Tab-separated table of C-alpha atoms in Angstrom:
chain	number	residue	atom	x	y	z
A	1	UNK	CA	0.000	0.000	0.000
A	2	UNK	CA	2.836	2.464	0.829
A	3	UNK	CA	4.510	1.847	-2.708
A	4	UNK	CA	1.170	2.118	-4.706
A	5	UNK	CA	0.433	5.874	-2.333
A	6	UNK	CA	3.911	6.823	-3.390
A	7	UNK	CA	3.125	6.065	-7.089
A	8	UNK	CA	0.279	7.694	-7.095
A	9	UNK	CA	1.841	10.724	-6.043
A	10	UNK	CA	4.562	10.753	-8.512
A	11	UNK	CA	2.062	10.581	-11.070
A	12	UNK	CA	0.625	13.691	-9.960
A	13	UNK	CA	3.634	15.465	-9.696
A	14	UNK	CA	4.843	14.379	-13.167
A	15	UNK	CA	1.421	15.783	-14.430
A	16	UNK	CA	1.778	18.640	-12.293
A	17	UNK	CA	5.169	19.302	-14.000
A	18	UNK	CA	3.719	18.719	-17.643
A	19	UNK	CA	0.590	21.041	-16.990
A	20	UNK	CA	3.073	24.078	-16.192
A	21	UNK	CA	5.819	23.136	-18.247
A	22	UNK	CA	4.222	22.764	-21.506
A	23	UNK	CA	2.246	26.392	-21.359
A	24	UNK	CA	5.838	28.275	-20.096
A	25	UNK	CA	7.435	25.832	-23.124
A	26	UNK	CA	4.843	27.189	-25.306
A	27	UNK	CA	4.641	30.977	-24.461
A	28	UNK	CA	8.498	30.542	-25.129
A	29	UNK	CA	8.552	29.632	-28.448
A	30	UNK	CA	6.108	31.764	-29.443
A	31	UNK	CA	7.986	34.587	-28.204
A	32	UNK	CA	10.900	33.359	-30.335
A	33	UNK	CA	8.929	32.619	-33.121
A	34	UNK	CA	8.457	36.320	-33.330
A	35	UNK	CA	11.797	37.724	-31.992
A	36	UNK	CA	14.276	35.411	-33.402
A	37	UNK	CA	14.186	37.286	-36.607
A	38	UNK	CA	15.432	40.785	-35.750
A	39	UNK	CA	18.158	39.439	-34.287
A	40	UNK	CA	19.393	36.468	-36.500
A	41	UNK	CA	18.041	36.236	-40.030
A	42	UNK	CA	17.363	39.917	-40.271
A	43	UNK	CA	20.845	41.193	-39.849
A	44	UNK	CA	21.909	38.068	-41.469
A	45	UNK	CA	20.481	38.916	-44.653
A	46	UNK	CA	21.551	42.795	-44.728
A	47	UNK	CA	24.918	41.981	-43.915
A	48	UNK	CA	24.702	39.570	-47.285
A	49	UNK	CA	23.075	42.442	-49.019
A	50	UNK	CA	25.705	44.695	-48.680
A	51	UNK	CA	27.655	42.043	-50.369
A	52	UNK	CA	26.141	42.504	-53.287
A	53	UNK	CA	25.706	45.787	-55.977
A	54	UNK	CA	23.725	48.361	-54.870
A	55	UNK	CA	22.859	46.119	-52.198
A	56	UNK	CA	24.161	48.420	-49.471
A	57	UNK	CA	21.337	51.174	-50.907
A	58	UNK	CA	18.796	48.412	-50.189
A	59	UNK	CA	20.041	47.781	-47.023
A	60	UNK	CA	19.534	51.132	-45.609
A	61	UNK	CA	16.147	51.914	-47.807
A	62	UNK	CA	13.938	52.180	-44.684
A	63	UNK	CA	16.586	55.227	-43.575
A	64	UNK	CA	15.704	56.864	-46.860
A	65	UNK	CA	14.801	60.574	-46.533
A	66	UNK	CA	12.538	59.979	-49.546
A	67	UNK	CA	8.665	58.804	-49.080
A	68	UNK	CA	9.163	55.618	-51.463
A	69	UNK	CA	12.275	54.138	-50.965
A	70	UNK	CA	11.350	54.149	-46.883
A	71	UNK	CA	8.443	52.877	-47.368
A	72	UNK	CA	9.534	50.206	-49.797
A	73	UNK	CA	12.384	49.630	-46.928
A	74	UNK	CA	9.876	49.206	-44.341
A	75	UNK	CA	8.242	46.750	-46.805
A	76	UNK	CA	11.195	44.614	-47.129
A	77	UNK	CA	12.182	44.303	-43.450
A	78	UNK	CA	8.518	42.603	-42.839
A	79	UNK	CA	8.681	40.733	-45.046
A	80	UNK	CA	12.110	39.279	-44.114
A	81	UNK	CA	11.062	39.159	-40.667
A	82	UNK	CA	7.719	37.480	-41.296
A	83	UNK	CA	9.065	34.838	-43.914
A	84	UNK	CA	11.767	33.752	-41.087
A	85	UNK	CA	9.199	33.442	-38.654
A	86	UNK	CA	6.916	31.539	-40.738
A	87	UNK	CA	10.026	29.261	-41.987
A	88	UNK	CA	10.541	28.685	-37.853
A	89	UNK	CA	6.912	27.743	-37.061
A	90	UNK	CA	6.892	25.390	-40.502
A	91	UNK	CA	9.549	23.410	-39.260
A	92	UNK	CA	8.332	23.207	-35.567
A	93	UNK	CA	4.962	21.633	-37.284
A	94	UNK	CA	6.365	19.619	-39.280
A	95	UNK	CA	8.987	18.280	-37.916
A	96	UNK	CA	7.898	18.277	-33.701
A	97	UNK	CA	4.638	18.178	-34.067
A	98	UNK	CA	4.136	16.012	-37.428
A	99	UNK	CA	1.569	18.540	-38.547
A	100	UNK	CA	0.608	19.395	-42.199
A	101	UNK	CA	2.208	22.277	-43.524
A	102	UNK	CA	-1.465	24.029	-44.152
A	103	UNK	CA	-1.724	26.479	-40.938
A	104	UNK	CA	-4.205	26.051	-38.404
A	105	UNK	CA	-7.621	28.229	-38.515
A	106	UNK	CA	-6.758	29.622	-42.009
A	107	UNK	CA	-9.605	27.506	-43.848
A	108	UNK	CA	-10.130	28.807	-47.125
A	109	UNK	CA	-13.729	29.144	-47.253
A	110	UNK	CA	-14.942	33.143	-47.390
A	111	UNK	CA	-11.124	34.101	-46.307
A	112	UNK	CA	-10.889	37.551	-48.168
A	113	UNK	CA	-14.414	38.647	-47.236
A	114	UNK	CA	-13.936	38.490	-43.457
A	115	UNK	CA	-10.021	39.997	-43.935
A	116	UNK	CA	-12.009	42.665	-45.796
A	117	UNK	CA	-14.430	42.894	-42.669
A	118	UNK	CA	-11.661	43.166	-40.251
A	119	UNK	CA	-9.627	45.579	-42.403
A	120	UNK	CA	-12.727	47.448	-42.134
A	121	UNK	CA	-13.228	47.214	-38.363
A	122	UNK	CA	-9.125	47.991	-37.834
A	123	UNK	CA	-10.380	51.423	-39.546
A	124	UNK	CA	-13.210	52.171	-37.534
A	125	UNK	CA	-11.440	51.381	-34.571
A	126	UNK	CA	-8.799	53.541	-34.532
A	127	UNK	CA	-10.659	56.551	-36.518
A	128	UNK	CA	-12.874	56.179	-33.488
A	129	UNK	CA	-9.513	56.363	-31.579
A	130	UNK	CA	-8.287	59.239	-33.206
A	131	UNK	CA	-11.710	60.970	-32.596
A	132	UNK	CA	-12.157	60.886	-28.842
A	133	UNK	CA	-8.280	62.371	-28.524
A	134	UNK	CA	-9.468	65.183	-30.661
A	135	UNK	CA	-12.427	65.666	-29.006
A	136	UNK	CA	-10.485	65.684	-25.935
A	137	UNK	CA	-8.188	68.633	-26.715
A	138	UNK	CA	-4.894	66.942	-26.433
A	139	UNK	CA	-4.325	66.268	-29.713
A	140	UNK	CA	-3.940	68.146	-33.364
A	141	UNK	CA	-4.821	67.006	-36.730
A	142	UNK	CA	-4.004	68.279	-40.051
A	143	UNK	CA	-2.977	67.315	-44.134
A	144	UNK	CA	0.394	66.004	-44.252
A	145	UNK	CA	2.693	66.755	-46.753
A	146	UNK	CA	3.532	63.454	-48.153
A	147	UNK	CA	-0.316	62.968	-48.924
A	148	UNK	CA	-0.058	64.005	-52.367
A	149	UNK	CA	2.035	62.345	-55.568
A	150	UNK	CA	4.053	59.784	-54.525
A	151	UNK	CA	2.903	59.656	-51.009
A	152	UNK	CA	0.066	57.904	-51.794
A	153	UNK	CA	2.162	55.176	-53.648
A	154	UNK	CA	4.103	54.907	-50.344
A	155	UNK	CA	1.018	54.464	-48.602
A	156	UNK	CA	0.324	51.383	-50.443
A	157	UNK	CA	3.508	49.896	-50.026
A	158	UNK	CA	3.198	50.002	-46.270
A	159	UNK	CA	-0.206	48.561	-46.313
A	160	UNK	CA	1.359	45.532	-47.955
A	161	UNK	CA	3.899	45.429	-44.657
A	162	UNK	CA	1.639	45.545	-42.501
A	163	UNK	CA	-0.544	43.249	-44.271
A	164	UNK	CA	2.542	41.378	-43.630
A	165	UNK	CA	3.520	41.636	-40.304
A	166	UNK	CA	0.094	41.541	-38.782
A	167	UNK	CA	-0.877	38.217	-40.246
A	168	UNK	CA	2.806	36.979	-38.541
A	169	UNK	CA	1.889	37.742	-35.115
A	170	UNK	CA	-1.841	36.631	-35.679
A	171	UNK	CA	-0.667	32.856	-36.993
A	172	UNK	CA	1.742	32.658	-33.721
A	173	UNK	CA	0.074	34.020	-31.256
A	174	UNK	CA	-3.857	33.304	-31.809
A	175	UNK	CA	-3.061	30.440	-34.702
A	176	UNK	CA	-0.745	28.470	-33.078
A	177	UNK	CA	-0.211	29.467	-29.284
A	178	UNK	CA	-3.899	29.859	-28.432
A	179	UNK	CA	-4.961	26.764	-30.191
A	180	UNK	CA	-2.550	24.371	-28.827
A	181	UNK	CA	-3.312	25.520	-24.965
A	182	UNK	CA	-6.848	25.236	-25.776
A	183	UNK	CA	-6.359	21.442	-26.247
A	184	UNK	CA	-4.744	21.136	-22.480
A	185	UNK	CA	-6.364	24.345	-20.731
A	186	UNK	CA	-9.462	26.245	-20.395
A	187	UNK	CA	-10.306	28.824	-22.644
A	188	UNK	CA	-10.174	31.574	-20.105
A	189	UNK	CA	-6.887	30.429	-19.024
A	190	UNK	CA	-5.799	29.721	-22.629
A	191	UNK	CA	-7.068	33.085	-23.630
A	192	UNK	CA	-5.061	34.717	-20.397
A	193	UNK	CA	-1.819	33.602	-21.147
A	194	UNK	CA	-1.434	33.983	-25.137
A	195	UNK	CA	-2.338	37.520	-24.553
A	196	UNK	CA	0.442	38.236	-21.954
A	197	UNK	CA	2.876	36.420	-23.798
A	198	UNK	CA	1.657	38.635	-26.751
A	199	UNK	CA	1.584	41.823	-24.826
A	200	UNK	CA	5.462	40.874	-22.855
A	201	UNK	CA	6.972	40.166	-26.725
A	202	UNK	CA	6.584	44.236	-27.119
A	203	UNK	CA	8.318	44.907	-23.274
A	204	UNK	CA	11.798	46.009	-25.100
A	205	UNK	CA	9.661	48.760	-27.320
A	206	UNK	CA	10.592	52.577	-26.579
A	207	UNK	CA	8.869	54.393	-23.519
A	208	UNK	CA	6.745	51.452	-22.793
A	209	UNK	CA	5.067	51.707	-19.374
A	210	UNK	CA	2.645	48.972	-17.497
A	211	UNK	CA	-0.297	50.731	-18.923
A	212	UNK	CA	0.632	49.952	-22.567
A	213	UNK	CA	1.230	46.428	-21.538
A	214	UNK	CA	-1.983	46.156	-19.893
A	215	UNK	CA	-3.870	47.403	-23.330
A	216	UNK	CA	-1.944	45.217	-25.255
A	217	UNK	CA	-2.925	42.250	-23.396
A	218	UNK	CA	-6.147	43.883	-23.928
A	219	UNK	CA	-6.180	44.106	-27.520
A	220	UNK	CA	-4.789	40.324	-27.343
A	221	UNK	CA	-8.007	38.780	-25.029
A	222	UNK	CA	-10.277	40.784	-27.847
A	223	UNK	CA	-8.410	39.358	-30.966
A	224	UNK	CA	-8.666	35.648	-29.034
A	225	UNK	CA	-12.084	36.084	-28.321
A	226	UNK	CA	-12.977	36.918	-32.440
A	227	UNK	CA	-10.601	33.779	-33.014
A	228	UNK	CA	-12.837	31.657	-30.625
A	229	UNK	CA	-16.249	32.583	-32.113
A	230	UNK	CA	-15.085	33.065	-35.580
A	231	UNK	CA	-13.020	29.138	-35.595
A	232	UNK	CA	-10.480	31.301	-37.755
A	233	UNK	CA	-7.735	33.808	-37.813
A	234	UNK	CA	-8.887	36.057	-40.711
A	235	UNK	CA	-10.640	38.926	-39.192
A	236	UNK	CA	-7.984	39.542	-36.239
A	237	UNK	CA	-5.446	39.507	-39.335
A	238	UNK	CA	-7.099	42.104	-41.214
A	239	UNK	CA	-7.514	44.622	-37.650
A	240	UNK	CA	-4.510	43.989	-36.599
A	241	UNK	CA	-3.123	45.102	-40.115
A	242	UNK	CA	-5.794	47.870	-40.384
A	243	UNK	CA	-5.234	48.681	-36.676
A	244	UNK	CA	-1.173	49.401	-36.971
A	245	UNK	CA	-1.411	51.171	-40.335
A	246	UNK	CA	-3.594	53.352	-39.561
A	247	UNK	CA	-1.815	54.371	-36.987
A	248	UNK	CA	1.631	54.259	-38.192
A	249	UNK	CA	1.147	55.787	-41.798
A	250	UNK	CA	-2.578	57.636	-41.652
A	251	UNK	CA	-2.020	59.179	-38.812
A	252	UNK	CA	1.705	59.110	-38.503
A	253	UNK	CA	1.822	57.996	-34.579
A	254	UNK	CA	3.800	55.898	-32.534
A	255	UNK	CA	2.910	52.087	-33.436
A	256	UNK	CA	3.906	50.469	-29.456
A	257	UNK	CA	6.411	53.037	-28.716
A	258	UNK	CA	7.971	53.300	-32.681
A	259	UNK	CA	7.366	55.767	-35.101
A	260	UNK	CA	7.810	54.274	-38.647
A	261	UNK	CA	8.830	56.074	-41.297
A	262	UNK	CA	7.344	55.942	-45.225
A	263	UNK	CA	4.998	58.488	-45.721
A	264	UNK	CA	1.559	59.094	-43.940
A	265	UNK	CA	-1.665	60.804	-44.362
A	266	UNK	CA	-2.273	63.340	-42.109
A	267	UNK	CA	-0.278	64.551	-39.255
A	268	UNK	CA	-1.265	63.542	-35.507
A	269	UNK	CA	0.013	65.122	-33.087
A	270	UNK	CA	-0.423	65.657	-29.207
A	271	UNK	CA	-0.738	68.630	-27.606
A	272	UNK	CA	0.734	67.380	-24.388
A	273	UNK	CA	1.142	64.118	-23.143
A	274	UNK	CA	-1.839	62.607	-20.641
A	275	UNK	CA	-3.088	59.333	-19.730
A	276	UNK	CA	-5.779	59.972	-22.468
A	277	UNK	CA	-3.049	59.962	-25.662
A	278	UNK	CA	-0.377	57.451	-24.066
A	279	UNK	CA	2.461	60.018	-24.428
A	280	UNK	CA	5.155	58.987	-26.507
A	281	UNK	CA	3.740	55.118	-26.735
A	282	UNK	CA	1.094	56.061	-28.856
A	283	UNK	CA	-2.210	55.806	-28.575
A	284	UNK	CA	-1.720	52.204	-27.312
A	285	UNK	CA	-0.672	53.600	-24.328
A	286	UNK	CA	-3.472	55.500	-23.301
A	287	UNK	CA	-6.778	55.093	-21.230
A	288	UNK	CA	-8.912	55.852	-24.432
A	289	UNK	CA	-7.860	53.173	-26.013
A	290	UNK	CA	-8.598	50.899	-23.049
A	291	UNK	CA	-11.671	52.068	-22.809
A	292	UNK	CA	-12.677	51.250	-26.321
A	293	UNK	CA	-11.032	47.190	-25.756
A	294	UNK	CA	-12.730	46.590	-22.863
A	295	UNK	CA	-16.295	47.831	-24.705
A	296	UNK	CA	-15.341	46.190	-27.550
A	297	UNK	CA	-14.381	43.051	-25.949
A	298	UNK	CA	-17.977	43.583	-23.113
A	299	UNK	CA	-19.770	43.348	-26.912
A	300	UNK	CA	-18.406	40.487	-28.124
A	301	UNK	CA	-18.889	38.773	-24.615
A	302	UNK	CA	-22.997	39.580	-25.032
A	303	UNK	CA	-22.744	38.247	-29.120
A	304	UNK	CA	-21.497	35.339	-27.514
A	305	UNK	CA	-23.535	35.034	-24.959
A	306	UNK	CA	-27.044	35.645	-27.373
A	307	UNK	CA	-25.617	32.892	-29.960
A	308	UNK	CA	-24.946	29.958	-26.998
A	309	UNK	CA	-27.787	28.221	-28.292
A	310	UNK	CA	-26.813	24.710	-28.428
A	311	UNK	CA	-26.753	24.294	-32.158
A	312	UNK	CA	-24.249	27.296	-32.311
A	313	UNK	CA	-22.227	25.747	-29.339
A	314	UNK	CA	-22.055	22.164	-31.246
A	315	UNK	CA	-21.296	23.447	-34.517
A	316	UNK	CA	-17.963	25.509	-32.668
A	317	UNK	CA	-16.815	22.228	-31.272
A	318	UNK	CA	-16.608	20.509	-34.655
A	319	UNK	CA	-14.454	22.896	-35.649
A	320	UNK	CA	-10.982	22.011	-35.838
A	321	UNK	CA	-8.111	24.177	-33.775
C-alpha cells in the first residue's frame, strides 16, 4: 500500500510538472517565433546584401529621406522578418509536431471577405480612436505633406507590410499558441496567457510603461475572443493590419512606442502628453484606447452570450483548432 500511495503521487507530480511546463514551453517559443528574426536572419540577410551591388542602398532603404524608398524599406524588413518566422513555425509543425504544412484556422472558405471585414473594423477602430483624442483637446490634426504624388504610392507599399507583419503575429500568437493551450487548458486560461505572452513580446519597445502592456494584453483577449467565435484567424489579421497602419502611416503615430517612417496621411500630433493619448507610446498607451477594448471586448462577450444556443455551441466544437 505504501509503494502504490507513493506512485500515485509521482504521477501527480509528473502531471503537475507537464501542466506548467508545456504552457511556459509554449509561451516561449512563441515569443521566439516572433523575436528570433530581428536578431538572427534579419541582420543576417543585410549583412549579405551589402555584399552585393547596390545592395548596401537596399540595405539602408527604410533610412531613406525619400517617401518611397522608406516605405519600400519598411516593406522589405517585414517581409524578411515574417518569412523567417513563418520558416521557424513550418519546421516546428512539421517536424515536432508532425503537422501538415497548411496552418491552423486559415480555412479557405470566405477568407478575403472576413479579412475585408476586419480591415474594415481595424479602420473604424482607430478613426474612433483618433476621434475621442481630438475631441479631448490633447491632440492636433491636419494634411500632411507626403499625402499628395508619390505619397500615396508609399502608402500602399506600407499597407502591404503591414498586411505582412500583422498576419505573422496573428498565426503565432492566436493560430498556433492559443490553439494548442486550448487542447490542455481552459479557454479563459488559454485566452489569459497567449495575450500576456503577446503583450510581454513588445516589453523592449521605446517608452513602454505597465499601462501599454496592460492594453496590449487587452487588444490580445479581444483578438482571441474573435478567433474563438469566428473558428479562424482572418478577421484579427485584417484589424490587426488595419489597426497598426492606420496608426503608423494615416495618422503618422507611434505604433507600441515606434514611429515608422514611409509616408503618412495626415499629421497627428499631441498637444501634451496625458493618460488619455499614451504620451510617446502612442495611442496604445493611453486610457482611451482601453476604454474602447474593454467595450469592444464587453460586446463580443454579449454576441457570444445571445448565440450559446446549443446548435451554435455544437457546430464551434466541430471545428478544428
Amino acid at each position: 500500500m505504501q509503494t502504490l500511495y507513493t506512485n500515485n503521487d509521482s504521477i501527480k507530480i509528473k502531471k503537475k510538472a507537464t501542466f506548467y511546463t508545456w504552457w511556459l514551453l509554449a509561451s516561449l517559443l512563441a515569443t521566439l517565433f516572433t523575436l528570433l528574426p530581428a536578431y538572427s536572419s534579419i541582420p543576417l540577410i543585410y549583412k549579405l546584401l551589402r555584399d552585393l551591388p547596390a545592395g548596401d542602398a537596399i540595405a539602408n532603404l527604410s533610412h531613406h529621406p525619400e517617401t518611397i524608398p522608406a516605405a519600400l524599406g519598411f516593406t522589405l524588413y517585414w517581409l524578411i522578418a515574417s518569412c523567417s518566422t513563418f520558416l521557424m513555425l513550418w519546421i516546428w509543425m512539421c517536424i515536432v509536431e508532425r503537422r501538415g504544412p497548411w496552418p491552423f484556422r486559415l480555412p479557405r472558405r470566405q477568407a478575403l471577405r472576413t479579412y475585408l471585414q476586419g480591415l474594415l473594423l481595424g479602420v473604424v477602430l482607430m478613426s474612433v480612436i483618433v476621434c475621442i483624442l481630438l475631441s479631448s483637446g490633447t491632440a492636433t490634426l491636419q494634411l500632411a505633406g507626403s499625402a499628395e504624388g508619390g505619397g500615396v504610392v508609399a502608402l500602399l507599399f506600407t499597407l502591404f507590410g503591414w498586411m505582412v507583419q500583422g498576419p505573422k503575429e496573428e498565426i503565432v500568437y492566436r493560430g498556433w499558441l492559443l490553439s494548442r493551450l486550448t487542447r490542455r487548458y481552459g479557454r479563459w486560461f488559454s485566452i489569459m496567457i497567449s495575450s500576456l505572452v503577446f503583450a510581454l513580446a513588445h516589453i523592449l519597445n521605446p517608452h513602454v510603461n505597465l499601462l501599454a502592456l496592460f492594453n496590449l494584453t487587452l487588444f490580445g483577449v479581444l483578438c482571441a475572443l474573435c478567433v474563438l467565435a469566428d473558428g479562424n484567424i482572418w478577421r484579427v489579421a485584417g484589424l490587426h493590419t488595419a489597426w497598426n497602419w492606420m496608426q503608423g502611416h494615416i495618422f503618422a503615430l507611434p505604433v507600441s512606442g515606434v514611429q515608422y517612417h514611409g509616408g503618412n496621411l495626415f499629421l497627428f500630433q499631441n498637444t501634451y502628453a496625458t493618460l488619455l493619448n499614451g504620451g510617446e507610446f502612442g495611442p496604445e498607451g493611453g486610457l482611451v484606447v482601453t476604454l474602447v477594448l474593454v467595450l469592444g471586448i464587453s460586446l463580443i462577450c454579449l454576441r457570444q452570450q445571445t448565440l450559446a444556443t446549443p446548435e451554435f455551441l455544437a457546430r464551434r466544437a466541430t471545428q478544428p483548432l
